[in-house]
Amino acid sequence: MRAMVTVTAPANIAFIKYWGTRDPRRVLPVNPSISMTLGRCRTTTTLAFTPDETAPDTVTVVDERGRATEATGSFRERVVRHLDRMRERAGRVGRFRMATRNSFPTGAGIASSASGFAALTVAAGHALGLDLSPAELSCLARESGSGSAARSLFGGYVEWPSRSGDPEAPAGPIASASHWDLSDVIAVVDQGEKEVSSVEGHRRAPSSPHYEQRQRLLAGGRIEAVRRAIAARDLAALGPLLEEEAIELHIIAMSSSPPIHYWKPATLTVLEAVRGLRRHGARAWATMDAGPNVHVICPAQDGAAVAAAIGSLPGVRQVIVDGVGEGPRLEPGHLL
Ligand code: PMV
């Protein structure tokens, strides 16, 4: 057990999307999802645990300029609930001090809950002296409420749940980061907080008339086709599936009751530009999370050229060139 521990954990981008839960309380997904772990977009979290001290936990957010602010409201509540879960697991009483920082600009509209809750889970495990396997940490990270955090426990290409037909299974790697060097060029078109959380999106998803059809398509071979395309490093096979998945997620969101509209005009501008790049021979396909920003997946050697093409489009505020990366690791320096 360490008095203070710092962990960095990666964000991930889903190729097959998790959209809909069969048990919202336990965060059990309706369908398996497959993602690529990112290399540069990471959350670093420092935790200090003092046993037998029952003062309230402190949660500090450090921004890209190094300025520290005490978190309040729903973010703090979610963090403290997760720390409670970890204390309960360890059977220990005590107080946490936490500081957290994202490597990507805060408010860039990039999902930070996966990297954030993965880092928090691993750090709390160490701080409480728990000896947990990556699989156990993956299940605990899922229970934070961010299902995609379960995948951020592993590097490379990851499937969650790792055993089909068992929604309680942890995530697990299906290929290492060195297996396939892909880039994720992220076009940031909106930097604000999304209006409807993904937790609420999962809840509304079954109200869409397209929801069951999507489950049939997934079960009918799409998931298997994505696994095969990753195994064969076949971007021409993977790319169209990525786009289908992303568009379907948004069709379901837009046709949920009440509807959720994540797209901005610049989202369509980027999607059209990616199709244009392909017409000129580029191997680039787009995907999106529950938000307006577009992730363009391409071979690593094409990342800079795709970024240059996307960065000059109207409405694109920022471009982040990321790529496949490794899972969580301990860091020697602390934020507290
Ligand atoms: O982990 P959550 O509850 O933030 O949901 C993630 C939802 C998507 O990002 C849209 C899809 C996914 O599988 O990451």
Coordinates of C-alpha atoms and ligand atoms in Angstrom, one line a residue:
M1 CA 0.0 0.0 0.0
R2 CA 1.3 3.5 -0.9
A3 CA 0.6 6.7 1.0
M4 CA 0.2 8.5 -2.4
V5 CA -0.2 7.1 -5.8
T6 CA -0.4 8.5 -9.3
V7 CA -1.9 6.7 -12.3
T8 CA -2.3 7.6 -15.9
A9 CA -5.0 5.9 -17.9
P10 CA -6.0 6.3 -21.6
A11 CA -9.2 7.3 -23.3
N12 CA -10.6 5.0 -26.0
I13 CA -12.6 5.3 -29.2
A14 CA -15.3 2.7 -29.9
F15 CA -15.4 0.9 -33.3
I16 CA -18.5 -1.0 -32.2
K17 CA -20.5 1.2 -29.9
Y18 CA -22.0 0.5 -26.5
W19 CA -25.3 2.2 -26.7
G20 CA -28.0 0.8 -24.4
T21 CA -27.8 -1.0 -21.0
R22 CA -29.6 -4.2 -20.0
D23 CA -29.2 -3.2 -16.3
P24 CA -28.5 0.5 -15.8
R25 CA -27.8 0.1 -12.1
R26 CA -25.0 -2.4 -12.7
V27 CA -24.0 -0.9 -16.1
L28 CA -24.4 -4.1 -18.0
P29 CA -24.3 -3.5 -21.8
V30 CA -26.9 -4.7 -24.2
N31 CA -24.2 -5.6 -26.8
P32 CA -20.5 -6.2 -26.9
S33 CA -18.4 -3.2 -27.9
I34 CA -14.9 -3.0 -29.4
S35 CA -12.5 0.0 -29.1
M36 CA -9.1 1.2 -29.8
T37 CA -7.2 2.5 -26.8
L38 CA -5.7 6.0 -27.4
G39 CA -2.1 7.0 -26.7
R40 CA -2.0 10.7 -26.0
C41 CA -5.5 11.4 -24.7
R42 CA -5.1 10.3 -21.1
T43 CA -6.1 11.2 -17.5
T44 CA -3.6 11.4 -14.7
T45 CA -4.9 11.0 -11.2
T46 CA -3.2 11.3 -7.9
L47 CA -4.8 9.8 -4.8
A48 CA -3.7 10.0 -1.1
F49 CA -5.5 7.8 1.4
T50 CA -5.5 8.5 5.2
P51 CA -6.9 5.6 7.1
D52 CA -9.3 6.2 10.0
E53 CA -9.9 9.8 9.1
T54 CA -13.5 10.6 8.2
A55 CA -13.2 14.2 7.0
P56 CA -14.9 14.7 3.5
D57 CA -12.9 13.6 0.5
T58 CA -11.4 16.4 -1.6
V59 CA -11.5 16.4 -5.4
T60 CA -9.3 18.8 -7.3
V61 CA -9.3 19.3 -11.0
V62 CA -6.1 20.7 -12.6
D63 CA -6.5 22.4 -15.9
E64 CA -4.1 22.5 -18.9
R65 CA -2.3 25.6 -17.4
G66 CA -1.8 23.8 -14.1
R67 CA -4.5 25.8 -12.3
A68 CA -6.2 23.8 -9.5
T69 CA -9.9 24.1 -8.7
E70 CA -12.0 22.2 -6.1
A71 CA -14.7 20.2 -7.9
T72 CA -18.3 20.5 -6.8
G73 CA -21.7 19.3 -8.1
S74 CA -22.3 16.1 -10.0
F75 CA -18.7 15.4 -11.0
R76 CA -17.6 15.4 -7.3
E77 CA -20.6 13.3 -6.4
R78 CA -19.8 10.7 -9.0
V79 CA -16.1 10.5 -7.9
V80 CA -17.0 10.2 -4.2
R81 CA -19.6 7.5 -5.0
H82 CA -16.9 5.6 -6.8
L83 CA -14.4 6.1 -4.0
D84 CA -17.1 4.7 -1.6
R85 CA -17.4 1.6 -3.8
M86 CA -13.7 1.1 -3.6
R87 CA -13.5 1.7 0.2
E88 CA -16.4 -0.9 0.6
R89 CA -14.5 -3.4 -1.6
A90 CA -11.4 -3.0 0.6
G91 CA -13.5 -3.0 3.8
R92 CA -11.7 0.2 4.9
V93 CA -12.6 3.5 6.4
G94 CA -10.6 6.6 5.6
R95 CA -10.3 9.8 3.6
F96 CA -9.1 10.4 0.1
R97 CA -7.5 13.5 -1.4
M98 CA -7.6 13.4 -5.2
A99 CA -6.2 15.6 -8.0
T100 CA -6.9 14.8 -11.6
R101 CA -5.7 16.3 -14.9
N102 CA -6.5 15.5 -18.6
S103 CA -3.7 15.5 -21.2
F104 CA -6.2 16.8 -23.7
P105 CA -7.6 20.3 -23.2
T106 CA -10.4 20.3 -20.6
G107 CA -13.6 21.2 -22.3
A108 CA -12.5 20.0 -25.7
G109 CA -15.6 17.9 -25.8
I110 CA -13.6 14.7 -25.8
A111 CA -15.1 12.0 -23.5
S112 CA -12.9 12.0 -20.4
S113 CA -15.1 9.7 -18.3
A114 CA -13.5 6.5 -19.6
S115 CA -9.9 7.6 -18.9
G116 CA -10.9 9.4 -15.7
F117 CA -12.7 6.5 -14.1
A118 CA -10.1 4.0 -15.3
A119 CA -7.4 6.1 -13.7
L120 CA -9.4 6.6 -10.5
T121 CA -10.1 2.8 -10.1
V122 CA -6.5 1.8 -10.6
A123 CA -5.2 4.5 -8.2
A124 CA -7.8 3.7 -5.5
G125 CA -6.9 0.0 -5.8
H126 CA -3.2 0.8 -5.1
A127 CA -4.0 3.4 -2.4
L128 CA -6.2 0.9 -0.5
G129 CA -3.6 -1.9 -0.8
L130 CA -6.0 -4.1 -2.9
D131 CA -4.3 -6.6 -5.1
L132 CA -6.6 -6.5 -8.1
S133 CA -6.1 -8.0 -11.6
P134 CA -6.8 -5.9 -14.7
A135 CA -10.0 -7.9 -15.2
E136 CA -11.2 -7.1 -11.6
L137 CA -10.3 -3.5 -12.1
S138 CA -12.2 -3.5 -15.4
C139 CA -15.4 -4.6 -13.7
L140 CA -15.0 -2.1 -10.9
A141 CA -14.3 0.7 -13.5
R142 CA -17.6 -0.2 -15.2
E143 CA -19.5 0.2 -12.0
S144 CA -18.5 3.9 -11.9
G145 CA -21.4 4.4 -14.3
S146 CA -19.1 4.9 -17.4
G147 CA -19.2 1.5 -19.1
S148 CA -16.6 2.5 -21.6
A149 CA -14.1 2.9 -18.6
A150 CA -14.1 -0.9 -18.5
R151 CA -12.2 -0.9 -21.8
S152 CA -9.6 1.7 -20.8
L153 CA -7.9 -0.8 -18.5
F154 CA -6.2 -2.4 -21.5
G155 CA -4.0 -1.1 -24.3
G156 CA -4.4 -1.9 -28.0
Y157 CA -7.7 -3.2 -29.3
V158 CA -10.2 -4.2 -26.6
E159 CA -13.6 -5.9 -26.5
W160 CA -16.1 -5.5 -23.6
P161 CA -17.5 -7.9 -22.3
S162 CA -14.6 -10.2 -23.3
R163 CA -16.8 -13.3 -23.2
S164 CA -19.8 -13.0 -25.6
G165 CA -23.1 -13.8 -23.9
D166 CA -21.8 -12.8 -20.4
P167 CA -22.5 -9.1 -19.8
E168 CA -20.9 -9.3 -16.4
A169 CA -17.5 -10.3 -17.9
P170 CA -14.7 -7.7 -17.9
A171 CA -13.2 -6.1 -21.0
G172 CA -10.2 -7.8 -22.5
P173 CA -7.6 -7.2 -25.2
I174 CA -8.2 -8.7 -28.6
A175 CA -4.9 -7.3 -30.2
S176 CA -2.0 -5.4 -28.8
A177 CA -1.1 -1.8 -29.7
S178 CA 1.9 -3.0 -31.7
H179 CA -0.4 -5.2 -33.8
W180 CA -1.7 -2.3 -35.9
D181 CA -0.5 1.3 -36.0
L182 CA -3.7 3.3 -36.6
S183 CA -4.2 7.1 -36.1
D184 CA -7.3 8.8 -34.6
V185 CA -7.4 12.4 -35.9
I186 CA -9.9 14.1 -33.7
A187 CA -11.7 17.1 -35.2
V188 CA -13.0 19.2 -32.3
V189 CA -16.0 21.1 -33.6
D190 CA -17.6 22.0 -30.2
Q191 CA -15.8 22.4 -26.9
G192 CA -18.8 22.6 -24.6
E193 CA -20.3 20.0 -22.3
K194 CA -22.8 17.9 -24.1
E195 CA -26.4 18.7 -23.3
V196 CA -27.5 15.1 -22.7
S197 CA -25.2 12.7 -20.9
S198 CA -24.4 9.3 -22.3
V199 CA -26.0 7.7 -19.2
E200 CA -29.3 9.4 -20.3
G201 CA -28.6 8.4 -23.9
H202 CA -28.3 4.7 -22.9
R203 CA -31.6 5.0 -21.0
R204 CA -33.5 6.5 -24.0
A205 CA -32.0 4.3 -26.7
P206 CA -34.7 1.5 -26.5
S207 CA -37.4 4.1 -27.3
S208 CA -36.0 4.4 -30.8
P209 CA -37.7 2.4 -33.5
H210 CA -34.2 1.6 -34.9
Y211 CA -32.8 0.1 -31.7
E212 CA -33.9 -3.5 -32.2
Q213 CA -32.8 -3.5 -35.9
R214 CA -29.4 -2.4 -34.8
Q215 CA -29.1 -5.3 -32.3
R216 CA -30.1 -7.7 -35.1
L217 CA -27.3 -6.2 -37.4
L218 CA -24.7 -6.5 -34.6
A219 CA -25.6 -10.1 -33.9
G220 CA -25.9 -10.9 -37.6
G221 CA -22.2 -10.6 -38.2
R222 CA -21.0 -7.0 -37.8
I223 CA -19.1 -7.6 -34.5
E224 CA -17.5 -10.7 -36.0
A225 CA -16.6 -8.6 -39.1
V226 CA -14.9 -6.0 -37.0
R227 CA -12.9 -8.6 -35.0
R228 CA -11.8 -10.2 -38.3
A229 CA -10.8 -6.8 -39.8
I230 CA -8.7 -6.0 -36.8
A231 CA -7.0 -9.4 -36.8
A232 CA -6.2 -9.0 -40.5
R233 CA -5.3 -5.3 -40.2
D234 CA -7.8 -4.6 -43.0
L235 CA -8.8 -1.0 -42.9
A236 CA -10.8 -1.2 -46.2
A237 CA -13.0 -3.8 -44.4
L238 CA -13.1 -2.0 -41.0
G239 CA -13.7 1.6 -42.3
P240 CA -17.2 1.2 -43.6
L241 CA -18.2 -0.7 -40.5
L242 CA -16.9 2.2 -38.3
E243 CA -19.0 4.7 -40.2
E244 CA -22.1 2.5 -40.2
E245 CA -21.8 2.1 -36.4
A246 CA -21.4 5.8 -35.7
I247 CA -24.2 6.9 -38.0
E248 CA -26.5 4.3 -36.4
L249 CA -25.7 5.4 -32.9
H250 CA -26.7 9.0 -33.9
I251 CA -29.8 7.8 -35.8
I252 CA -30.9 6.1 -32.6
A253 CA -30.1 9.1 -30.5
M254 CA -32.0 11.4 -32.9
S255 CA -35.0 9.1 -33.0
S256 CA -35.1 8.4 -29.2
S257 CA -37.9 9.8 -27.2
P258 CA -37.3 12.6 -26.4
P259 CA -34.7 13.0 -29.2
I260 CA -31.1 13.8 -28.6
H261 CA -29.2 15.8 -31.3
Y262 CA -25.5 15.7 -30.8
W263 CA -24.4 16.9 -34.2
K264 CA -23.4 20.5 -35.1
P265 CA -23.2 21.8 -38.7
A266 CA -19.4 21.3 -38.7
T267 CA -20.0 17.6 -37.9
L268 CA -21.5 17.2 -41.3
T269 CA -18.7 19.4 -42.9
V270 CA -16.1 17.0 -41.5
L271 CA -18.0 13.9 -42.5
E272 CA -18.3 15.2 -46.1
A273 CA -14.6 16.1 -46.2
V274 CA -13.7 12.5 -45.1
R275 CA -15.8 11.1 -48.0
G276 CA -13.9 13.6 -50.3
L277 CA -10.5 12.4 -49.0
R278 CA -11.5 8.9 -49.8
R279 CA -12.6 9.9 -53.3
H280 CA -9.0 11.2 -53.7
G281 CA -7.6 7.8 -52.6
A282 CA -7.1 8.4 -48.9
R283 CA -7.8 5.5 -46.5
A284 CA -9.8 7.5 -43.8
W285 CA -13.1 6.7 -42.2
A286 CA -15.0 8.6 -39.5
T287 CA -16.6 7.7 -36.2
M288 CA -18.2 9.6 -33.4
D289 CA -19.0 9.2 -29.7
A290 CA -22.1 10.7 -28.1
G291 CA -21.1 14.2 -29.1
P292 CA -20.5 16.4 -32.2
N293 CA -16.7 15.8 -32.6
V294 CA -15.5 13.5 -35.4
H295 CA -12.7 10.9 -35.0
V296 CA -11.0 10.1 -38.3
I297 CA -9.3 6.7 -38.3
C298 CA -6.5 6.2 -40.8
P299 CA -3.1 4.5 -41.1
A300 CA -0.6 6.1 -38.7
Q301 CA 1.6 7.4 -41.6
D302 CA -1.3 9.4 -43.0
G303 CA -2.3 11.1 -39.7
A304 CA -0.5 14.4 -40.3
A305 CA -1.9 14.7 -43.9
V306 CA -5.5 14.0 -42.7
A307 CA -5.0 16.5 -39.8
A308 CA -3.9 19.2 -42.3
A309 CA -6.9 18.5 -44.5
I310 CA -9.4 18.5 -41.6
G311 CA -7.9 21.3 -39.6
S312 CA -8.6 23.9 -42.3
L313 CA -12.3 23.2 -42.5
P314 CA -14.8 25.9 -41.4
G315 CA -16.1 25.1 -37.9
V316 CA -13.1 22.9 -36.8
R317 CA -11.7 24.5 -33.7
Q318 CA -8.9 22.2 -33.0
V319 CA -7.4 18.9 -34.3
I320 CA -5.8 16.3 -32.0
V321 CA -3.7 13.7 -33.7
D322 CA -3.7 10.6 -31.5
G323 CA -3.2 6.9 -32.2
V324 CA -3.4 3.5 -30.7
G325 CA -1.8 3.3 -27.2
E326 CA -1.1 1.4 -24.0
G327 CA -3.2 0.8 -20.9
P328 CA -2.9 2.4 -17.4
R329 CA 0.4 2.8 -15.7
L330 CA 1.9 4.2 -12.4
E331 CA 3.6 7.5 -12.6
P332 CA 6.5 8.7 -10.4
G333 CA 5.4 12.3 -10.1
H334 CA 2.3 13.4 -8.1
L335 CA -0.3 16.2 -8.7
L336 CA -0.9 16.8 -4.9
Ligands
PMV1 O1 -19.3 4.9 -21.1 P1 -20.4 5.8 -21.3 O2 -21.6 5.6 -20.4 O3 -19.9 7.2 -21.4 O4 -20.9 5.5 -22.8 C1 -20.1 5.5 -23.9 C2 -21.0 5.7 -25.1 C3 -20.2 5.8 -26.4 O5 -19.0 6.6 -26.2 C4 -21.1 6.6 -27.4 C5 -19.9 4.5 -27.1 C6 -18.8 3.7 -26.6 O6 -18.9 2.5 -26.7 O7 -17.8 4.3 -26.1

